Short mmCIF file of C-alpha atoms and ligand atoms in Angstrom, two decimals:
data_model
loop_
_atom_site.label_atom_id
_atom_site.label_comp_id
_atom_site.label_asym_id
_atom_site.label_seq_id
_atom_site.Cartn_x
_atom_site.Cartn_y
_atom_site.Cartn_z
CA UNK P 1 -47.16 -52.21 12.38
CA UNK P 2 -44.10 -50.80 10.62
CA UNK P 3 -42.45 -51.09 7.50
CA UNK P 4 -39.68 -52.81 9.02
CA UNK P 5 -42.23 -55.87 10.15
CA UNK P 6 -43.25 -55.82 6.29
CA UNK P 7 -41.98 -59.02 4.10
CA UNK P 8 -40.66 -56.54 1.60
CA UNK P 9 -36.78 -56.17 1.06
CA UNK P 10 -34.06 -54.68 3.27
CA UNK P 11 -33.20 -51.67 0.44
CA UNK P 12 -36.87 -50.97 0.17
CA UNK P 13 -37.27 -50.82 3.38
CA UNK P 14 -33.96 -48.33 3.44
CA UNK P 15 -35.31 -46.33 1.10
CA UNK P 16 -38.56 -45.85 2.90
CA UNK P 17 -36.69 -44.88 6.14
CA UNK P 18 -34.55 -42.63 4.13
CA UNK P 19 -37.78 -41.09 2.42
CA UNK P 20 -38.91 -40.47 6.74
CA UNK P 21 -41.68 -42.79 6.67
CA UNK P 22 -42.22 -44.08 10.25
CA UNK P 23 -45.45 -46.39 9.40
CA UNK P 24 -47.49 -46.69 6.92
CA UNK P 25 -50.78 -45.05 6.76
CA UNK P 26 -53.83 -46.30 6.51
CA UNK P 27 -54.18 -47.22 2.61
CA UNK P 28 -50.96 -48.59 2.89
CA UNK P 29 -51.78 -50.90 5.87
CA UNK P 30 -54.54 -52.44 3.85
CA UNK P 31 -53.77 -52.72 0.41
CA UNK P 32 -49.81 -53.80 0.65
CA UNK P 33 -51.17 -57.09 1.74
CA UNK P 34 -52.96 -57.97 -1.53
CA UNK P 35 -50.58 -56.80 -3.67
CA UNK P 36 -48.06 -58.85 -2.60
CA UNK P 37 -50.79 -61.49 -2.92
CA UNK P 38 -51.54 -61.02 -6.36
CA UNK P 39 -54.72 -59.77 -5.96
CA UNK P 40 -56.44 -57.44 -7.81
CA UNK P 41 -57.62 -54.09 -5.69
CA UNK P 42 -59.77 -51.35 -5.70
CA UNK P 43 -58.57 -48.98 -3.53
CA UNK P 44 -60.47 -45.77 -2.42
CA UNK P 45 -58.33 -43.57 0.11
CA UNK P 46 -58.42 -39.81 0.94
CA UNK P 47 -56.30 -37.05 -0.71
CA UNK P 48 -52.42 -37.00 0.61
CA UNK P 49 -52.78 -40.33 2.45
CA UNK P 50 -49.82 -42.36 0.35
CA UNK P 51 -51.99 -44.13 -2.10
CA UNK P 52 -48.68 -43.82 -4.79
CA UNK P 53 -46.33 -45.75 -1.92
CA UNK P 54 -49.35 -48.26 -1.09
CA UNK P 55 -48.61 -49.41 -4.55
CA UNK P 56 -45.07 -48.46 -5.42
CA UNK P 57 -43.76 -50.43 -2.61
CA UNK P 58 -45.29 -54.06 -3.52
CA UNK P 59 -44.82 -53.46 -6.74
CA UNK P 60 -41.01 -52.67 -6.37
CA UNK P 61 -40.87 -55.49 -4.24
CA UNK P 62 -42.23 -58.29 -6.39
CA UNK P 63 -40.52 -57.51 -9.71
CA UNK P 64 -37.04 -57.14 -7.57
CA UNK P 65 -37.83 -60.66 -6.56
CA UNK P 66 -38.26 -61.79 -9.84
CA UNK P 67 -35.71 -60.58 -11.65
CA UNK P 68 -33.23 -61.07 -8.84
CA UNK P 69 -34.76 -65.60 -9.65
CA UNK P 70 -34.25 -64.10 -13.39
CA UNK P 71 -37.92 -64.69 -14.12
CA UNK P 72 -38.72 -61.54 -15.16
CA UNK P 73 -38.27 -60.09 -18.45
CA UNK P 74 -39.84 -56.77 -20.80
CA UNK P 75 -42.42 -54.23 -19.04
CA UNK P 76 -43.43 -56.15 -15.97
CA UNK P 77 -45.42 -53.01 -14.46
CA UNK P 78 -47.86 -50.24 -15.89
CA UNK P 79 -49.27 -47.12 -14.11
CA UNK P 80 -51.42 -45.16 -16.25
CA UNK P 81 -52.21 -41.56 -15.08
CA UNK P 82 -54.11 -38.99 -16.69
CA UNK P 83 -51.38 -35.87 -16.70
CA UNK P 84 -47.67 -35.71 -17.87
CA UNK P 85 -47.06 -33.91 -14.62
CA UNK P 86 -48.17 -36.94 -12.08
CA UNK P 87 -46.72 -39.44 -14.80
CA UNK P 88 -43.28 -37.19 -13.29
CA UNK P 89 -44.38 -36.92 -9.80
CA UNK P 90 -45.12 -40.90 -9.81
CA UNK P 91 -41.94 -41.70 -11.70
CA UNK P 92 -40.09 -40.19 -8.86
CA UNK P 93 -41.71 -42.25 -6.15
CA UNK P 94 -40.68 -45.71 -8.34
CA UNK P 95 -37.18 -44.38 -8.48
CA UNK P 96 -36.77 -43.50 -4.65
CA UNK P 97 -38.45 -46.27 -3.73
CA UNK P 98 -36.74 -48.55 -6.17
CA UNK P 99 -33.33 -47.22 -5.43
CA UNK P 100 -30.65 -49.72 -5.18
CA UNK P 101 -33.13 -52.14 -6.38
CA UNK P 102 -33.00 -54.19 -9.35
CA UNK P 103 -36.44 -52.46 -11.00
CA UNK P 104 -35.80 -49.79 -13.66
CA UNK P 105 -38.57 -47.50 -14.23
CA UNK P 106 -39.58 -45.40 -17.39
CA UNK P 107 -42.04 -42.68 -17.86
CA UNK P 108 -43.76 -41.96 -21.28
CA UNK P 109 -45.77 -38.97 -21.95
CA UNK P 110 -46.79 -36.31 -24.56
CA UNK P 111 -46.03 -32.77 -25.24
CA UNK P 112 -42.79 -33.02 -25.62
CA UNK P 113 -40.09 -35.38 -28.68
CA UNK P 114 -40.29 -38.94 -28.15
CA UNK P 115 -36.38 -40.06 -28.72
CA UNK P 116 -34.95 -39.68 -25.64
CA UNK P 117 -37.93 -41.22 -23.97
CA UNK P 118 -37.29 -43.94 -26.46
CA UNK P 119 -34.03 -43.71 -25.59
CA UNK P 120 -34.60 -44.42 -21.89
CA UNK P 121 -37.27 -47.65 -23.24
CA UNK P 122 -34.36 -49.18 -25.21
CA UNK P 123 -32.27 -49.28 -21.59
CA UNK P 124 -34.71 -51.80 -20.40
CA UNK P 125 -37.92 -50.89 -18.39
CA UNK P 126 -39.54 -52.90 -15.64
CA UNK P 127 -41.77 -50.16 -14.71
CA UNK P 128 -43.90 -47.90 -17.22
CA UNK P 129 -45.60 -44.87 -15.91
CA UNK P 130 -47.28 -43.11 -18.86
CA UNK P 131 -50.38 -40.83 -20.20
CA UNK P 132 -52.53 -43.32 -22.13
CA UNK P 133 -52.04 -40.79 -25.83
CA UNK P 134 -48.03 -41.12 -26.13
CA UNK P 135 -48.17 -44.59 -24.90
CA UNK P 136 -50.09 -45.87 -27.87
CA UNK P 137 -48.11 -43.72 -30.30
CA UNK P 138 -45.22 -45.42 -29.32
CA UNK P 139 -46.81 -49.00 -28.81
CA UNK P 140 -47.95 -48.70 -32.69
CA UNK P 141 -44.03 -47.75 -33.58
CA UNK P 142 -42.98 -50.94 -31.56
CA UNK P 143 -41.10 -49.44 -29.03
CA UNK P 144 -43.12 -50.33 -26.20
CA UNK P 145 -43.92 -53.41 -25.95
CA UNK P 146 -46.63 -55.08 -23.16
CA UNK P 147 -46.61 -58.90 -24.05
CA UNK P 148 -44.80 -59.73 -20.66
CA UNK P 149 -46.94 -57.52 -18.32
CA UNK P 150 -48.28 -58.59 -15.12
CA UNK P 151 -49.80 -55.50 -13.52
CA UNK P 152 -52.16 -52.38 -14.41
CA UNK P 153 -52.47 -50.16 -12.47
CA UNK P 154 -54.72 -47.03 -12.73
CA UNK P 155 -54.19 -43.90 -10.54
CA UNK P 156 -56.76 -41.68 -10.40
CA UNK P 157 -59.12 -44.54 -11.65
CA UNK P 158 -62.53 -43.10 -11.32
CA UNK P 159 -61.14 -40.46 -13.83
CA UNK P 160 -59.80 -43.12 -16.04
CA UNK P 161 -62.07 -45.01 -16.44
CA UNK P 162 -64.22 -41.66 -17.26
CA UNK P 163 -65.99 -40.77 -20.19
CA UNK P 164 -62.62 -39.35 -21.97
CA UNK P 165 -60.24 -42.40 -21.21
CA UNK P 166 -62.45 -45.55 -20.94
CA UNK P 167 -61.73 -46.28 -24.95
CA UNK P 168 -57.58 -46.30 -24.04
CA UNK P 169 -58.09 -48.40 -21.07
CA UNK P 170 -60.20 -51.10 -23.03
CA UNK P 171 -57.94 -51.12 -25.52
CA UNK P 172 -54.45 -51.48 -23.49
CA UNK P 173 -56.70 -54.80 -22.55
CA UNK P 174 -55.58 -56.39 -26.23
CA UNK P 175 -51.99 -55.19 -25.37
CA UNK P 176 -51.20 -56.78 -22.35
CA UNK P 177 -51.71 -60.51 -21.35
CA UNK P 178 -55.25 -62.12 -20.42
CA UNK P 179 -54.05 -63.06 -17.28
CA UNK P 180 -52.94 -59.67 -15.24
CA UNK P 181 -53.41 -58.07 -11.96
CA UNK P 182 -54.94 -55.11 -11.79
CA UNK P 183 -54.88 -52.39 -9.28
CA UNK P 184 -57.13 -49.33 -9.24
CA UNK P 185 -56.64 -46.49 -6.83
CA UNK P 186 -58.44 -43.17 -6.58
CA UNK P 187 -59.96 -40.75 -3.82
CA UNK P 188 -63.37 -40.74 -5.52
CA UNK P 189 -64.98 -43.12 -6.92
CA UNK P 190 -69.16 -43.47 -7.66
CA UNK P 191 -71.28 -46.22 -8.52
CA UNK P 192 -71.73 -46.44 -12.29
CA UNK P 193 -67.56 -46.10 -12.26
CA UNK P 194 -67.08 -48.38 -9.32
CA UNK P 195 -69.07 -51.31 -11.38
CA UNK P 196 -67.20 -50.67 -14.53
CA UNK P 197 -64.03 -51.32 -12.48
CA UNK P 198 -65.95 -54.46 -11.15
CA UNK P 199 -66.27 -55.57 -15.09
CA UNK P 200 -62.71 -55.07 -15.94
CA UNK P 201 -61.71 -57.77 -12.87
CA UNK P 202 -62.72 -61.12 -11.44
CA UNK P 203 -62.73 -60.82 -7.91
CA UNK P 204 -60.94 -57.47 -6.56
CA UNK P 205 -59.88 -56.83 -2.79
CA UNK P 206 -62.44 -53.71 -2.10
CA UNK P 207 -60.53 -51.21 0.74
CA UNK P 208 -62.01 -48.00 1.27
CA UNK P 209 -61.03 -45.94 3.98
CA UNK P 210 -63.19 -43.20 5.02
CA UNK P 211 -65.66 -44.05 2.60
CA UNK P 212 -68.56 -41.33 4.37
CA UNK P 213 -66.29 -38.07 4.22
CA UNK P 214 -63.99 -37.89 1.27
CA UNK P 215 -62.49 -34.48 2.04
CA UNK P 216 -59.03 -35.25 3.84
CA UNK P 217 -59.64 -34.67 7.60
CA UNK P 218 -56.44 -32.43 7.48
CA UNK P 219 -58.41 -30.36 5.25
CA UNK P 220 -60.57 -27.19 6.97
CA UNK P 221 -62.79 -26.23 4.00
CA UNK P 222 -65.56 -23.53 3.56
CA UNK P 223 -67.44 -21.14 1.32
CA UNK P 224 -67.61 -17.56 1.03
CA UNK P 225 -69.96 -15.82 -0.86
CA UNK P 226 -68.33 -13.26 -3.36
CA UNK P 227 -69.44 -11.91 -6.52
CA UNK P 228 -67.63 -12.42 -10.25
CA UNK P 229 -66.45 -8.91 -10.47
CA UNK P 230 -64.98 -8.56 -6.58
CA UNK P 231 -63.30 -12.21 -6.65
CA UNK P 232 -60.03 -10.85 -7.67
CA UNK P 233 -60.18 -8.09 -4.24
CA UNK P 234 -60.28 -11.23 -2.30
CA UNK P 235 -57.59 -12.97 -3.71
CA UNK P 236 -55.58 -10.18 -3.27
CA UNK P 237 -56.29 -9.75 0.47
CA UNK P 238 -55.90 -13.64 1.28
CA UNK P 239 -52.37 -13.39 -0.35
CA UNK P 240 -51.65 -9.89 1.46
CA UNK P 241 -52.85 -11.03 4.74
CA UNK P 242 -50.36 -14.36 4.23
CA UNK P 243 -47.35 -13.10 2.50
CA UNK P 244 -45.41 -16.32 3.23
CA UNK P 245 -47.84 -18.58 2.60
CA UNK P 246 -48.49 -21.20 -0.31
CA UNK P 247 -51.19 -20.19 -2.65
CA UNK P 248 -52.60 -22.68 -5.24
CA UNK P 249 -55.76 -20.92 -7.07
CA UNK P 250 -58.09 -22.75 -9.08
CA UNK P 251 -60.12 -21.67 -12.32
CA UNK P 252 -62.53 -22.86 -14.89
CA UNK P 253 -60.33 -21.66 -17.95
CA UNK P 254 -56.75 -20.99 -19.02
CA UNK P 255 -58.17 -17.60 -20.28
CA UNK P 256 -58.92 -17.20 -16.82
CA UNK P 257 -56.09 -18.15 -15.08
CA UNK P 258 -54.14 -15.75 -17.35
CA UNK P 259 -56.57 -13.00 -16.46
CA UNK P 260 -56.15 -13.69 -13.09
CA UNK P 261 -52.62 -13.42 -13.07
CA UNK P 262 -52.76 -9.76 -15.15
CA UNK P 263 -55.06 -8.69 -12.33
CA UNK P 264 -52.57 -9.81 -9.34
CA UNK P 265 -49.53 -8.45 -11.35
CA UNK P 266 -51.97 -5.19 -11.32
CA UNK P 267 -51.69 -4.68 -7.81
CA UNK P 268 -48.45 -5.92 -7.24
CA UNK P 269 -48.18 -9.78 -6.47
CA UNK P 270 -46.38 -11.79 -8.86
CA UNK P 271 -47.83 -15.27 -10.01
CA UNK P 272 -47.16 -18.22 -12.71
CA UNK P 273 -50.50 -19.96 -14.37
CA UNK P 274 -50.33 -23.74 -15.18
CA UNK P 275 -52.96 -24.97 -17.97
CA UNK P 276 -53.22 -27.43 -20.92
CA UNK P 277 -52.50 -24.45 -23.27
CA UNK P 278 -48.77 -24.34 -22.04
CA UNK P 279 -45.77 -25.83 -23.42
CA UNK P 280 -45.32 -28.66 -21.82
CA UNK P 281 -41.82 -27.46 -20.72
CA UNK P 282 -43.38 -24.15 -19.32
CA UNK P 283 -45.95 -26.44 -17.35
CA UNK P 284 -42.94 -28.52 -15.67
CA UNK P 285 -40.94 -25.19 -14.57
CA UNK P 286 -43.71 -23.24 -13.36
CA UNK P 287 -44.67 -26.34 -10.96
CA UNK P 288 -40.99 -26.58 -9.80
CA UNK P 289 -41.20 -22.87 -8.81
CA UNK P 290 -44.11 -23.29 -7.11
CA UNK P 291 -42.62 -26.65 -5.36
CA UNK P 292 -39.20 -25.11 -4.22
CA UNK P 293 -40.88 -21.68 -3.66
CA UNK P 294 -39.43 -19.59 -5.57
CA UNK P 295 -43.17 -18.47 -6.88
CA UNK P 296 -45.70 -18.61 -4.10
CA UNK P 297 -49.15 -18.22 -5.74
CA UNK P 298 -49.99 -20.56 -8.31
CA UNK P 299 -53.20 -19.97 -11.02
CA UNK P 300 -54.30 -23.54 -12.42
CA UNK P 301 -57.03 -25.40 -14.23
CA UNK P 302 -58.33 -28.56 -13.32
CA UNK P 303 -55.01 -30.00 -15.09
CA UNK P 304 -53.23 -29.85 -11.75
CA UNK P 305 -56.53 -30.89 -9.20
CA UNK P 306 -55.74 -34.32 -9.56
CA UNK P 307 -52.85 -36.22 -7.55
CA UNK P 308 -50.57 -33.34 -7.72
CA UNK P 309 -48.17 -33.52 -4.16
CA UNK P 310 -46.89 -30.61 -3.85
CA UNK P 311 -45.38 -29.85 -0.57
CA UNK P 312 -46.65 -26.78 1.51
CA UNK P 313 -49.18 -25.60 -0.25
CA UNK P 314 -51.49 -23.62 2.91
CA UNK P 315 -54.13 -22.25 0.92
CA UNK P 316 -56.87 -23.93 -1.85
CA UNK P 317 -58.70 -20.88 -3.10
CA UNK P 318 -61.75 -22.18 -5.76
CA UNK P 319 -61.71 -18.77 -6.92
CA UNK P 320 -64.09 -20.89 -9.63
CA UNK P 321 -66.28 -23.07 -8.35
CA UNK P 322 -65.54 -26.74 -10.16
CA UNK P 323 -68.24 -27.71 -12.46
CA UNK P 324 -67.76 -31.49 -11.50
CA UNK P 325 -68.45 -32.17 -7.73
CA UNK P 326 -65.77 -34.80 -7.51
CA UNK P 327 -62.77 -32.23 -8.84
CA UNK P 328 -63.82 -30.44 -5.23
CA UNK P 329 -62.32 -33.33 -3.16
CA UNK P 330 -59.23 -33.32 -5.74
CA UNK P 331 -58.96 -29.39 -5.53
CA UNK P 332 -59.37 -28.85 -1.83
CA UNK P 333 -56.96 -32.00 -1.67
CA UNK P 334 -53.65 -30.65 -2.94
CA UNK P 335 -53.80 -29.19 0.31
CA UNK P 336 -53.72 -30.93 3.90
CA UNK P 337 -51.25 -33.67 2.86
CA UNK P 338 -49.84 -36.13 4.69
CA UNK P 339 -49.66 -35.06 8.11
CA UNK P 340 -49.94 -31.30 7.33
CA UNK P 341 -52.89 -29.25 8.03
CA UNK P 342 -54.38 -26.95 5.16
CA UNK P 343 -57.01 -24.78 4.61
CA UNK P 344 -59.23 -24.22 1.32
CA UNK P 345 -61.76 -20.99 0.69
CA UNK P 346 -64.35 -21.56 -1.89
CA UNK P 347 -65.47 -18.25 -3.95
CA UNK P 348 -68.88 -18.92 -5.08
CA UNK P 349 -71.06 -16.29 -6.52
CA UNK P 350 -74.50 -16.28 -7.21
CA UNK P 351 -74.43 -18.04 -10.54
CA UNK P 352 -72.01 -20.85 -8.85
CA UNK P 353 -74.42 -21.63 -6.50
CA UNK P 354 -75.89 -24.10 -8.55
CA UNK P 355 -72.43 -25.67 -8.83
CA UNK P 356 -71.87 -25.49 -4.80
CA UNK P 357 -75.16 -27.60 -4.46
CA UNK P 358 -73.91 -30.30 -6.39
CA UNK P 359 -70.51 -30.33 -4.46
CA UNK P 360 -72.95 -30.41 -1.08
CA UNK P 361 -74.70 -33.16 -2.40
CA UNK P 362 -71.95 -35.37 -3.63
CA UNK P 363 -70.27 -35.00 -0.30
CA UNK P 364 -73.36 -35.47 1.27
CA UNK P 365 -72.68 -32.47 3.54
CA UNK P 366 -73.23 -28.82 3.71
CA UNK P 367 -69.88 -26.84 3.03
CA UNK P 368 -69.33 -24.39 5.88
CA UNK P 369 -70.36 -20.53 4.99
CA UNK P 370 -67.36 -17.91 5.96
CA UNK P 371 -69.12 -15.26 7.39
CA UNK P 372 -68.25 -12.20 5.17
CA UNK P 373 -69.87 -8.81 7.09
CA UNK P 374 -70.95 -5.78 5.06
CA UNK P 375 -68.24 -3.65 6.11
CA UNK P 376 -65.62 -6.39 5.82
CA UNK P 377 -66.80 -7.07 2.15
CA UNK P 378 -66.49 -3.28 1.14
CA UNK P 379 -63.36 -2.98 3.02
CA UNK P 380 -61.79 -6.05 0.85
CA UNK P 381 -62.87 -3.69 -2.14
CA UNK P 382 -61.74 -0.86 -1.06
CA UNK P 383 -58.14 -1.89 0.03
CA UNK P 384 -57.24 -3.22 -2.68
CA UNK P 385 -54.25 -2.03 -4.63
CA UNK P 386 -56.15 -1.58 -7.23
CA UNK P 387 -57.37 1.49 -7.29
CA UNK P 388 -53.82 2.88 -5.87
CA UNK P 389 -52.63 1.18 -9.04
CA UNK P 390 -54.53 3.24 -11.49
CA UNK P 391 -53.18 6.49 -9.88
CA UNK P 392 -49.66 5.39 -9.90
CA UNK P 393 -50.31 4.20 -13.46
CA UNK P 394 -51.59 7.31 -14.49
CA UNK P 395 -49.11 9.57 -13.12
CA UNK P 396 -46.42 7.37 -14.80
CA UNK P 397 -47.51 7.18 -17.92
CA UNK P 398 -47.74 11.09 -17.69
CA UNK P 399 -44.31 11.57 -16.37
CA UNK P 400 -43.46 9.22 -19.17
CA UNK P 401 -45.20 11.60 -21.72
CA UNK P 402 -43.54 14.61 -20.25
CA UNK P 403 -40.11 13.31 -20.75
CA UNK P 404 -40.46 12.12 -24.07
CA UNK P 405 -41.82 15.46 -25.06
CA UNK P 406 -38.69 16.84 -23.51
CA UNK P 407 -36.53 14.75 -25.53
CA UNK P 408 -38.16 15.56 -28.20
CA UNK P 409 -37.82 19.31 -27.94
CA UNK P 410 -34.07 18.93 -27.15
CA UNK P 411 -33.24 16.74 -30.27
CA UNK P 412 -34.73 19.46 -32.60
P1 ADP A 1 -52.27 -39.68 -2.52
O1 ADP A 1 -51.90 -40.38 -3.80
O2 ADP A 1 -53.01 -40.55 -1.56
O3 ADP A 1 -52.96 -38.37 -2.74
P2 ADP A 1 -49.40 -39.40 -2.24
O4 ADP A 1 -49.04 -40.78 -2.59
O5 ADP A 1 -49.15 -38.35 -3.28
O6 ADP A 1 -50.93 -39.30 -1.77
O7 ADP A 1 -48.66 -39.04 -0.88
C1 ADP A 1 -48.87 -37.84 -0.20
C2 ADP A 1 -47.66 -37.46 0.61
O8 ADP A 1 -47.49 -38.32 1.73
C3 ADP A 1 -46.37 -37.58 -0.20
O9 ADP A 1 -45.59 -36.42 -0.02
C4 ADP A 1 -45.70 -38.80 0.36
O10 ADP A 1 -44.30 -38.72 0.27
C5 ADP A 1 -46.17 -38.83 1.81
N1 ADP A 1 -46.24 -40.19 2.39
C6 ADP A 1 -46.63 -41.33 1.78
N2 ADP A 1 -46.59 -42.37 2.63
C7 ADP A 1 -46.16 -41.91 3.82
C8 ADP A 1 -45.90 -42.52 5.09
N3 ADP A 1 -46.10 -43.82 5.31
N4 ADP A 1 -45.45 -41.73 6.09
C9 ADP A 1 -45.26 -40.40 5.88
N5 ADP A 1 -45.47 -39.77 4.70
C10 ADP A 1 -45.93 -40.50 3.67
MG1 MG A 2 -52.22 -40.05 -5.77
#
């Protein structure tokens, strides 16, 4: 099937061709269907297989129709997400999608002033993508305004309907008309979340592709075994031996993603960090670098694992191993998107290990091991410019000293 057999319109389907979509994956295949139905849908799909156009594209489609019969009036669509930077990333998809079209769409999120987002909601929105905090901020200053909804939709669902956003979610429910459709999509999903979902519909349209391996089958993922102290040798040598390739690194803190980067700037490789600690302007730039290239190793927390499409990106390095399983198939997934292959290197040391047999078992699978030899493992150590480093540092700092002392002498 392609999109041009699809009962959607002609500058939708433009804008697809125009985006080089030839046919639609998978997800897209199944849940387009049902959307257009009115159906609500639980959708479970892979990392990088189009789950954002397997939505945007009904949606765009239906509320064009409406409004083009004139039936359609306030927010008519809301995506909720859990970051500001997929709240971006999905905002962009509505408006390329959308182009042309009659649907305007709107993002909301926090870290940064409200008015010109309020701004943008006076224009008229048809579309709301927004983080659940800023949302109700401006909901409880009337700006935003959910009477005339008709869809919910929650990306990254398993995770928001999770412990730390299930309270939002049940109350956006008093917000937004009884009578809604409502569309969940994630690439993980387990039981206990899966029959919450169940609770918040009647009778949902269940598609899950893939449901026995949910690493991306683009993805080649292992594990090497590498202690705390030596993790930062191998970093190094991955991003010597690929000069020109992609690097996004994950860590358990944004102390440790700063730490990282000092240690990389040590030996000479330049890097940007991305973590909740940053201004949110900061956290927007740094990902831009890392999308057009002009930075090619990235060091981030958990705050980018999920949904983030960035293009390129050869190498996942868990240089921390994630402390919950599921954020493995996220991590490893912001590689291997699409139709591009991508690789991902877990560093586990011995006090991870713990952590690597929950990944195992929530996949189900054993992780492959990378074979590190003795001699290769000292050799990563030993290369390093590290070491070179503290010479050149040292004999700097002296010629430094010298000069100074010079200038000293000649000023008296
Ligand atoms: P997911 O949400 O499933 O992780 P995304 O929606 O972020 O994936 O899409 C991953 C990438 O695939 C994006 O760069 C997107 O533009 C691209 N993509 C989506 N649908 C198609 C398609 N039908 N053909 C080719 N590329 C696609
Ligand atoms: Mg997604």
């Amino acid at each position: 099937m392609k999109f041009e057999d699809y009962r959607i319109s002609e500058d939708i389907k433009k804008n697809i061709k125009d985006l080089g979509f030839k046919k639609p994956t998978d997800i897209q295949y199944k849940a387009i269907p049902p959307i257009l139905r009115g159906e609500d849908v639980l959708a479970i799909a892979q990392t990088g297989t189009g789950k954002t156009a397997a939505f945007a594209i009904p949606i765009i489609h239906l509320i064009d129709q409406q409004k083009s019969s004139g039936s359609a009036k306030g927010i008519q669509a809301l995506i909720l997400v859990p970051t500001r930077e997929l709240a971006i990333q999905i905002t962009d998809a509505f408006e390329t999608i959308g182009n042309n079209t009659k649907v305007n769409t709107t993002v909301v999120y926090g870290g940064v002033e409200q008015d010109r987002q309020i701004n943008k909601l006076k224009d008229g929105a048809d579309v709301l993508v927004a983080t659940p905090g800023r949302m109700f901020d401006l909901i409880n200053q009337k700006y935003i305004d959910l009477r005339y909804l008709k869809v919910l939709i929650l990306d990254e669902a398993d995770h928001m309907l999770d412990l730390g956003f299930i309270k939002d979610i049940r109350d956006i429910q008093r917000h937004i008309p009884r009578q809604h459709q409502t569309l969940f999509f994630s690439a993980t999903i387990n039981k206990s979340i899966k029959k919450l979902a169940y609770s918040l519909v009647r009778n949902p349209i269940r598609i899950q592709i893939s449901p026995k391996n949910p690493v991306a089958k683009n993805i080649e993922h292992s594990v090497a075994f590498i202690e705390m102290d030596d993790k930062r040798f191998f970093l190094e040598r991955v991003i010597n031996n690929y000069p020109d390739s992609k690097v996004l690194a994950f860590v358990r803190t944004k102390i440790r993603a700063e730490r990282v980067m000092k240690a990389l700037e040590r030996v000479g490789i330049k890097s940007d960090t991305i973590h909740g600690e940053k201004e949110q302007s900061d956290r927007i730039e740094v990902l831009n670098k890392f999308k057009s290239g002009k930075t090619n190793v990235l060091i981030a927390t958990d705050v980018s694992s999920r949904g983030i499409d960035i293009p390129g990106v050869d190498y996942v390095i868990n240089y921390d191993m994630p402390e919950q399983a599921e954020n493995y198939v996220h991590r490893v997934g912001r590689t291997g998107r699409g139709s591009k292959k991508g690789q991902a290197v877990s560093f586990c040391s011995k006090d991870e290990r713990i952590l690597l047999e929950d990944i195992e078992n929530y996949l189900d699978k054993p992780i492959g091991i990378l074979d590190i030899s003795k001699s290769d493992y000292l050799e990563t150590l030993e290369i390093s410019n590290e070491s070179h480093t503290d010479w050149k540092t040292l004999i700097r700092d002296n010629e430094e000293m010298i000069s100074k002392k010079k200038k000293k002498k000649k000023k008296k």
